[in-house]
Coordinates of C-alpha atoms and ligand atoms in Angstrom, one line a residue:
X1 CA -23.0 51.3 5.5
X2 CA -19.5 51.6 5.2
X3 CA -18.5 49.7 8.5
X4 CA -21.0 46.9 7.8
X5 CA -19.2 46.6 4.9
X6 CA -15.7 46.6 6.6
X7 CA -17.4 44.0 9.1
X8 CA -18.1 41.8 6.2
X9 CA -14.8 41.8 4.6
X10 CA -13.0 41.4 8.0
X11 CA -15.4 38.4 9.2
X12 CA -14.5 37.1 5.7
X13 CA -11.1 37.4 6.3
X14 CA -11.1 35.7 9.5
X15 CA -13.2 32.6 7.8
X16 CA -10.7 32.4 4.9
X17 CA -7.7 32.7 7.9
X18 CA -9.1 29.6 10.0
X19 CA -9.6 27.6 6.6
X20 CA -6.5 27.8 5.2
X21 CA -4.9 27.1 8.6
X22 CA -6.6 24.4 10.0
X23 CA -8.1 23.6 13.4
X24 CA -6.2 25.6 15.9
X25 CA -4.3 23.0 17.5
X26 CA -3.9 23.2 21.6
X27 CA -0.3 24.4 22.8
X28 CA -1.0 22.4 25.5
X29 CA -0.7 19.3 23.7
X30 CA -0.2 16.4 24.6
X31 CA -2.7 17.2 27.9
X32 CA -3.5 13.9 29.0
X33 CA -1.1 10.7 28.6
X34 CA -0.3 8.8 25.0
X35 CA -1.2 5.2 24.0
X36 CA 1.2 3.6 22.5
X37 CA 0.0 0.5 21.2
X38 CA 1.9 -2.4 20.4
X39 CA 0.4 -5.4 18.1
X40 CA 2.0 -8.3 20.3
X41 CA 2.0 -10.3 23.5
X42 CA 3.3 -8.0 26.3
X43 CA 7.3 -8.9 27.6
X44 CA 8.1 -9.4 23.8
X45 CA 10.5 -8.1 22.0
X46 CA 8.3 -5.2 20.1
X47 CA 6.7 -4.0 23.6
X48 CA 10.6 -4.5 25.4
X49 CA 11.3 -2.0 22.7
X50 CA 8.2 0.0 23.3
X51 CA 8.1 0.3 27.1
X52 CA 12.0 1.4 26.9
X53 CA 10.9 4.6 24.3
X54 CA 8.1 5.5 26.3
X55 CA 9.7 5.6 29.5
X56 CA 12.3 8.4 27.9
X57 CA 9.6 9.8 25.9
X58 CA 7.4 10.4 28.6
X59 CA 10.0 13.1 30.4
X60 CA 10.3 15.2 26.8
X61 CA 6.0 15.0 26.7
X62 CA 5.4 15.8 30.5
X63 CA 3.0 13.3 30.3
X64 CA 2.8 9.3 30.5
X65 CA 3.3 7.0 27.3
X66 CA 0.7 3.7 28.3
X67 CA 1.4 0.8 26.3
X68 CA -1.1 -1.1 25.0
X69 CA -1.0 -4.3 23.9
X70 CA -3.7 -5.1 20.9
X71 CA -3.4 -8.5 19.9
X72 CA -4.2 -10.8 16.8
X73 CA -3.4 -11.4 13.3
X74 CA -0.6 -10.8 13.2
X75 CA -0.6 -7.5 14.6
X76 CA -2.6 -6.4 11.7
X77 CA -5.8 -5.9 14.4
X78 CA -3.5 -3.5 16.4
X79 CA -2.4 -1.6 12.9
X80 CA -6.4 -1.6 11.4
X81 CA -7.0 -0.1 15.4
X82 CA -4.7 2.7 15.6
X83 CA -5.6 3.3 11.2
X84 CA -9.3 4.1 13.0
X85 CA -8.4 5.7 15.9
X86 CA -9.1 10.1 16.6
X87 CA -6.3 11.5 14.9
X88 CA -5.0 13.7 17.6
X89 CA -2.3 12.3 18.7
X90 CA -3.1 10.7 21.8
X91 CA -3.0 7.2 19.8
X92 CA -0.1 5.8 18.1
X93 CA 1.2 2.6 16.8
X94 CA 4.8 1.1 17.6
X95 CA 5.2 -1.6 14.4
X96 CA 7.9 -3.3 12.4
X97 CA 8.4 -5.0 9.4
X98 CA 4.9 -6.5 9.7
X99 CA 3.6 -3.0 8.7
X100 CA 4.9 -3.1 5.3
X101 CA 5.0 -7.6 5.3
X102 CA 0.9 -7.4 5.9
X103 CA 0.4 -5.2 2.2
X104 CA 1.1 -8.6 0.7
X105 CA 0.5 -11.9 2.8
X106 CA -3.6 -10.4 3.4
X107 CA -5.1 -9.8 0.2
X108 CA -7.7 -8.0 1.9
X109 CA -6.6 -5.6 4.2
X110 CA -8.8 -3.2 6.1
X111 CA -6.3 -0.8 6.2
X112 CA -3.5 0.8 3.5
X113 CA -0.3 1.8 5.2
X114 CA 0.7 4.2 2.5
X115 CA -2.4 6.2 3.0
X116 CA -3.7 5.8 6.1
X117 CA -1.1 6.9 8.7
X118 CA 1.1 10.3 9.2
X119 CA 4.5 8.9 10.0
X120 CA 7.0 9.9 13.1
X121 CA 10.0 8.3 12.4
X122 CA 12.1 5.3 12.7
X123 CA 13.4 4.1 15.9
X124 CA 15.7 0.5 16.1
X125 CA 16.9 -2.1 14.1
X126 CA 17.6 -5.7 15.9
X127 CA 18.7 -8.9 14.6
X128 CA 17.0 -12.0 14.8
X129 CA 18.5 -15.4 16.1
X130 CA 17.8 -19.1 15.2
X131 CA 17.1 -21.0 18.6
X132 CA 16.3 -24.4 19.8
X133 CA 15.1 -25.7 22.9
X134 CA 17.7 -26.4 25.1
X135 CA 17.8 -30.3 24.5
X136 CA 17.0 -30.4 20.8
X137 CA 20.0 -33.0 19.7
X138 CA 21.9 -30.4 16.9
X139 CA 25.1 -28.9 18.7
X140 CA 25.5 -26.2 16.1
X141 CA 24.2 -24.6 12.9
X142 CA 25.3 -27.2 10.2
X143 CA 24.3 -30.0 12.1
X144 CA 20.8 -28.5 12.6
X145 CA 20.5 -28.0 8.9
X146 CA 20.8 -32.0 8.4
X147 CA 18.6 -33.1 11.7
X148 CA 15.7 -30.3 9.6
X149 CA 16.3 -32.1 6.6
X150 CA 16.2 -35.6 8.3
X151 CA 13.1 -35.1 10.6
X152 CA 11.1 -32.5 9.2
X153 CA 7.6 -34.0 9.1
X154 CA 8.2 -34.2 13.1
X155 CA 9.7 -30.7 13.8
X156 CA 7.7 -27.8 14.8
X157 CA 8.5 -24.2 14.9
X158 CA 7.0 -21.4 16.7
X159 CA 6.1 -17.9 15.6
X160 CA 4.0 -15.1 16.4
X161 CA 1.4 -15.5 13.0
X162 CA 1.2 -14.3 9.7
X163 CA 2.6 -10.4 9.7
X164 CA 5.4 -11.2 12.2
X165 CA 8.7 -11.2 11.5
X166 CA 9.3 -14.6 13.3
X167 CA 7.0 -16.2 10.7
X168 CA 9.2 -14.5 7.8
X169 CA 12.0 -15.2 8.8
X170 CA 10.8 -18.8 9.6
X171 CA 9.2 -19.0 6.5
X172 CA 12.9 -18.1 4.5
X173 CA 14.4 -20.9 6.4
X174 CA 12.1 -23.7 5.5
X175 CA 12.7 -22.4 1.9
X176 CA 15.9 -22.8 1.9
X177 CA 16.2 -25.9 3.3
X178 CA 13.6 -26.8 0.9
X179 CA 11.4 -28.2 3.7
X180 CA 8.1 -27.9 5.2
X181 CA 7.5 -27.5 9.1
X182 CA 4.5 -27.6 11.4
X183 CA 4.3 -24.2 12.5
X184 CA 2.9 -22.9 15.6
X185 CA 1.3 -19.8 15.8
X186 CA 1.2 -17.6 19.2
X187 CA 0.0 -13.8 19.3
X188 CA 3.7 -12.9 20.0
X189 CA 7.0 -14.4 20.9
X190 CA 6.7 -13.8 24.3
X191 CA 4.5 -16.7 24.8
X192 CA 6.3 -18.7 21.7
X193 CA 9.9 -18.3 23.6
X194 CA 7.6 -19.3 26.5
X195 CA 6.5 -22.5 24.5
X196 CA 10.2 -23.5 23.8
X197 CA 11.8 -23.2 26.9
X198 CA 8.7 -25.3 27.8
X199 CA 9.9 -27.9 25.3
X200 CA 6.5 -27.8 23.9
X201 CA 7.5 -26.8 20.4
X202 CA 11.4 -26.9 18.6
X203 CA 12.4 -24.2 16.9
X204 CA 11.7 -19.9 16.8
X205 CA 13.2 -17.2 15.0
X206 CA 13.0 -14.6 17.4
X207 CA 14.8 -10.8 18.2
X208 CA 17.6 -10.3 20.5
X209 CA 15.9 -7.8 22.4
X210 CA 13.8 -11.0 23.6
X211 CA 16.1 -13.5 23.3
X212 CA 19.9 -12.1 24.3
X213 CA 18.6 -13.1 28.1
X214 CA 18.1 -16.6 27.6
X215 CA 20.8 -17.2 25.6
X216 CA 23.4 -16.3 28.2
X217 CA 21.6 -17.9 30.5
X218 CA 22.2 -21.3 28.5
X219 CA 18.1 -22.1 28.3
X220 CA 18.1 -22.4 25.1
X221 CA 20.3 -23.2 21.9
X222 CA 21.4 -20.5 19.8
X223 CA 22.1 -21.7 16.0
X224 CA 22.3 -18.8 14.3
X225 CA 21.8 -15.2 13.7
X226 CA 19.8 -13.3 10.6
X227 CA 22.2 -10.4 9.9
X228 CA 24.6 -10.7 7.0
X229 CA 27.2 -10.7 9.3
X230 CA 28.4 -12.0 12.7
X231 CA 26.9 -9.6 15.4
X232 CA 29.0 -7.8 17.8
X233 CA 27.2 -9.4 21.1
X234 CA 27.6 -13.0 20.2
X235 CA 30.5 -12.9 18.2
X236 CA 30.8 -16.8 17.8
X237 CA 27.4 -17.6 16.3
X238 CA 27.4 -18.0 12.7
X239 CA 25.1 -16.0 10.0
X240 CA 22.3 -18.2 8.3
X241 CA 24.4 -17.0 4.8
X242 CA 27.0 -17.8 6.8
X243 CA 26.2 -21.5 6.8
X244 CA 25.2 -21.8 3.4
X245 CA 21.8 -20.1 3.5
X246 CA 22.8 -17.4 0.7
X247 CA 21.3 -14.1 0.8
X248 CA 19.7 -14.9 4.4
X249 CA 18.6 -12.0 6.0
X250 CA 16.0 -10.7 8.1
X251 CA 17.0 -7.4 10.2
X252 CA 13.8 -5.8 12.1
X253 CA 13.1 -2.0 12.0
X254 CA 10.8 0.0 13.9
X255 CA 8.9 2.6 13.2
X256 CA 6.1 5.0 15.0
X257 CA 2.7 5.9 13.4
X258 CA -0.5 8.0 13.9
X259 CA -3.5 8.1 12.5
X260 CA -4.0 10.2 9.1
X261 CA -5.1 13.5 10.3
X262 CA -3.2 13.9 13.0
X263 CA -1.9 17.4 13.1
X264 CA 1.7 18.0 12.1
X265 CA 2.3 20.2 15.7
X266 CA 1.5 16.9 17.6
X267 CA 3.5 14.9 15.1
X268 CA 6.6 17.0 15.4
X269 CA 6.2 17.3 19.1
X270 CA 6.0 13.5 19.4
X271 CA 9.4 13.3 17.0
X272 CA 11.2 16.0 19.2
X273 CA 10.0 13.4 21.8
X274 CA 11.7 10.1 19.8
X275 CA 15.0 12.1 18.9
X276 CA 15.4 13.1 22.7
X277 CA 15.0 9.5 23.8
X278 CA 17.0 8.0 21.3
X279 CA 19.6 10.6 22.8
X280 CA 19.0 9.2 26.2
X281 CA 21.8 7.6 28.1
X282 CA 19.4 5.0 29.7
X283 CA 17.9 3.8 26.4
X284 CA 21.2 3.8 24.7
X285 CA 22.7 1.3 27.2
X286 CA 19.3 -0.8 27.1
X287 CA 19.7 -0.9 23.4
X288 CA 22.7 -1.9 23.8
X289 CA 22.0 -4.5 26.1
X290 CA 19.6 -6.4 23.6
X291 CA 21.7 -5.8 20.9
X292 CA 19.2 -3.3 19.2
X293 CA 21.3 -0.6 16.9
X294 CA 19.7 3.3 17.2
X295 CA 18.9 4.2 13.6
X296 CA 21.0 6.8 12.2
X297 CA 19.2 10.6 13.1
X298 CA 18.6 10.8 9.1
X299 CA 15.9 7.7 9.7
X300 CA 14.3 9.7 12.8
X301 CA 11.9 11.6 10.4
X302 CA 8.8 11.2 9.6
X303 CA 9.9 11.2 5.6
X304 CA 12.5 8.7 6.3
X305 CA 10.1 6.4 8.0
X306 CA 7.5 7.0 4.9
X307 CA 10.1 6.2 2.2
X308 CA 11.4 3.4 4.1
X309 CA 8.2 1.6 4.8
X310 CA 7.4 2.0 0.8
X311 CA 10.9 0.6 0.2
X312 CA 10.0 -2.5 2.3
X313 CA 6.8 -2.7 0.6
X314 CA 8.4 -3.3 -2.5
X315 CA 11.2 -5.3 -1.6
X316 CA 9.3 -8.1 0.5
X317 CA 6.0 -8.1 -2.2
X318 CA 7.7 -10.0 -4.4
X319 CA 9.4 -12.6 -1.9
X320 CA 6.8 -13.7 -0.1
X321 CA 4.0 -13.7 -3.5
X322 CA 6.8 -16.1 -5.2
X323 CA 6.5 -18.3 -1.6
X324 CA 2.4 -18.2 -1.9
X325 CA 2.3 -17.3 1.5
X326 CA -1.4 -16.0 2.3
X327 CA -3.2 -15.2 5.5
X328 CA -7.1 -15.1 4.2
Ligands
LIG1 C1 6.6 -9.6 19.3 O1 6.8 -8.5 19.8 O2 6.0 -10.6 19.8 C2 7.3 -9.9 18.0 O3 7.7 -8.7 17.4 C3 6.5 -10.8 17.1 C4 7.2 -11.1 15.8 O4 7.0 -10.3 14.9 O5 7.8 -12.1 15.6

């Protein structure tokens, strides 16, 4: 009677044990390879940026990153994907500004970014630059400001839909020129850069990490970049503020996600992962390359990356409800 009763209390104990702890996780994770999916066009900027990570992060996982490109709506299809997705960390989303951007230009989102992901950390930040195609008439940034002003109702300008940063930060231009474009919409800026150097359309506001390429190559016409100030890498292009556009500024961040429920083993495994690429010589040159900065290791938490995306919630709400910008 006595052991039955021990039995009982241990078995209890065991029960209590395996609740309080959670679902024993695998040490083996991650056993098969990740999917890292990206909301845009593949060659972009966001998958240039994602196919550089997983490359290093692959040799800290032992196993293979995939990219994946999910397109549409402004990468909000890829985000709602990845939101659904089993949380156990063999999905996860690559995403910028557009993840905190989306909260306000869809009224009805399927998914809620504060509440629906665990969070792994920050990864880049990358400029943006104003370009032309090559034989649009404006030789430099003030004269493009009057041609926009003279011709808008013919002018187009590309972007990669509503939830990308090249429609934000084409969006703050026509506002403060105070003018109204035809705008194009592609399902990145891969095919949009593809577009202008086609001719087929005028204007994009698009990263370096795409674009640093074709402007030293001369095949298209760099105006301007989006930072506050000058950047480093092209030294003699002027900053939107710069030429008169006060306050101008659209820098991109990146940050990685997975699903809410993910266990926090897998997340911190997959952030020893980011940290140790960020470290790695190859990526830091690449970065380099495209004139994409490392973020600080203070932003390569998954806190950091929380907090932030809140910030950016709250700082682009306002901006783009006062411009009655909408999706749906
Ligand atoms: C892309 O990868 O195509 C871009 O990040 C799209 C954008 O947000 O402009």
């Amino acid at each position: 009677m006595k052991s039955t009763r021990r039995n009982l209390l241990l078995t209890a104990m065991a029960i209590w044990c395996a609740v309080i702890s959670g679902p024993v996780w695998p040490q083996t994770y991650p056993a098969k390879p990740i999917t890292l999916v990206v909301p845009f066009a593949a060659g972009g900027p966001t998958d240039i940026v994602a196919r550089t990570l997983g490359v290093a992060m692959s040799k800290s996982l032992g196993q293979t990153v995939v990219i994946e490109n999910k397109l549409g709506a402004g990468g909000t299809i890829a985000v709602n994907y990845v939101a659904k997705a089993a949380p156990e960390g063999y999905t996860l989303l690559i995403h910028h500004n557009g993840m905190a951007t989306a909260t306000a230009l869809y009224r009805k989102l399927p998914y809620n970014p504060m509440t629906d992901f665990e969070y792994i950390g920050q990864v880049v930040d990358v400029p943006m630059t104003l370009l032309g195609r090559k034989d649009l008439p404006p030789k430099s940034m003030l004269e493009l400001i009057t041609y926009v002003k003279a011709n808008a109702k013919s002018i187009n300008l590309a972007n990669a839909g509503l939830g990308a940063v090249s429609h934000l930060c084409g969006m703050l231009f026509q506002k403060a020129l105070g003018v109204e474009l035809t705008t194009v919409p592609y399902q990145g800026t891969a095919p949009a850069l593809n577009a202008l150097l086609g001719g087929q359309v005028d204007l994009l506001c698009d990263q370096t990490t795409q674009t640093m390429s074709h402007i030293k190559a001369g095949t298209v016409k760099l105006y301007g970049v989006t930072t506050q100030e000058r950047i480093k890498v092209l030294p003699d292009s002027p900053s939107l503020a710069e030429a008169g556009m006060k306050g101008f500024e659209v820098k991109v961040w990146h940050g990685i996600y997975a699903p809410k429920g993910t266990p926090r083993a897998a997340i911190d495994k997959v952030n020893t992962a980011l940290r140790a690429a960020l470290k790695d010589p190859a990526v830091i040159v690449r970065m380099g390359e495209l004139a994409a900065d490392v973020v600080p290791e203070s932003k390569q938490t998954p806190e950091a990356l929380r907090s932030w995306l809140q910030s950016e919630i709250d700082k682009w709400g306002p901006v783009i409800r006062a411009a009655g910008v909408y999706a749906d």
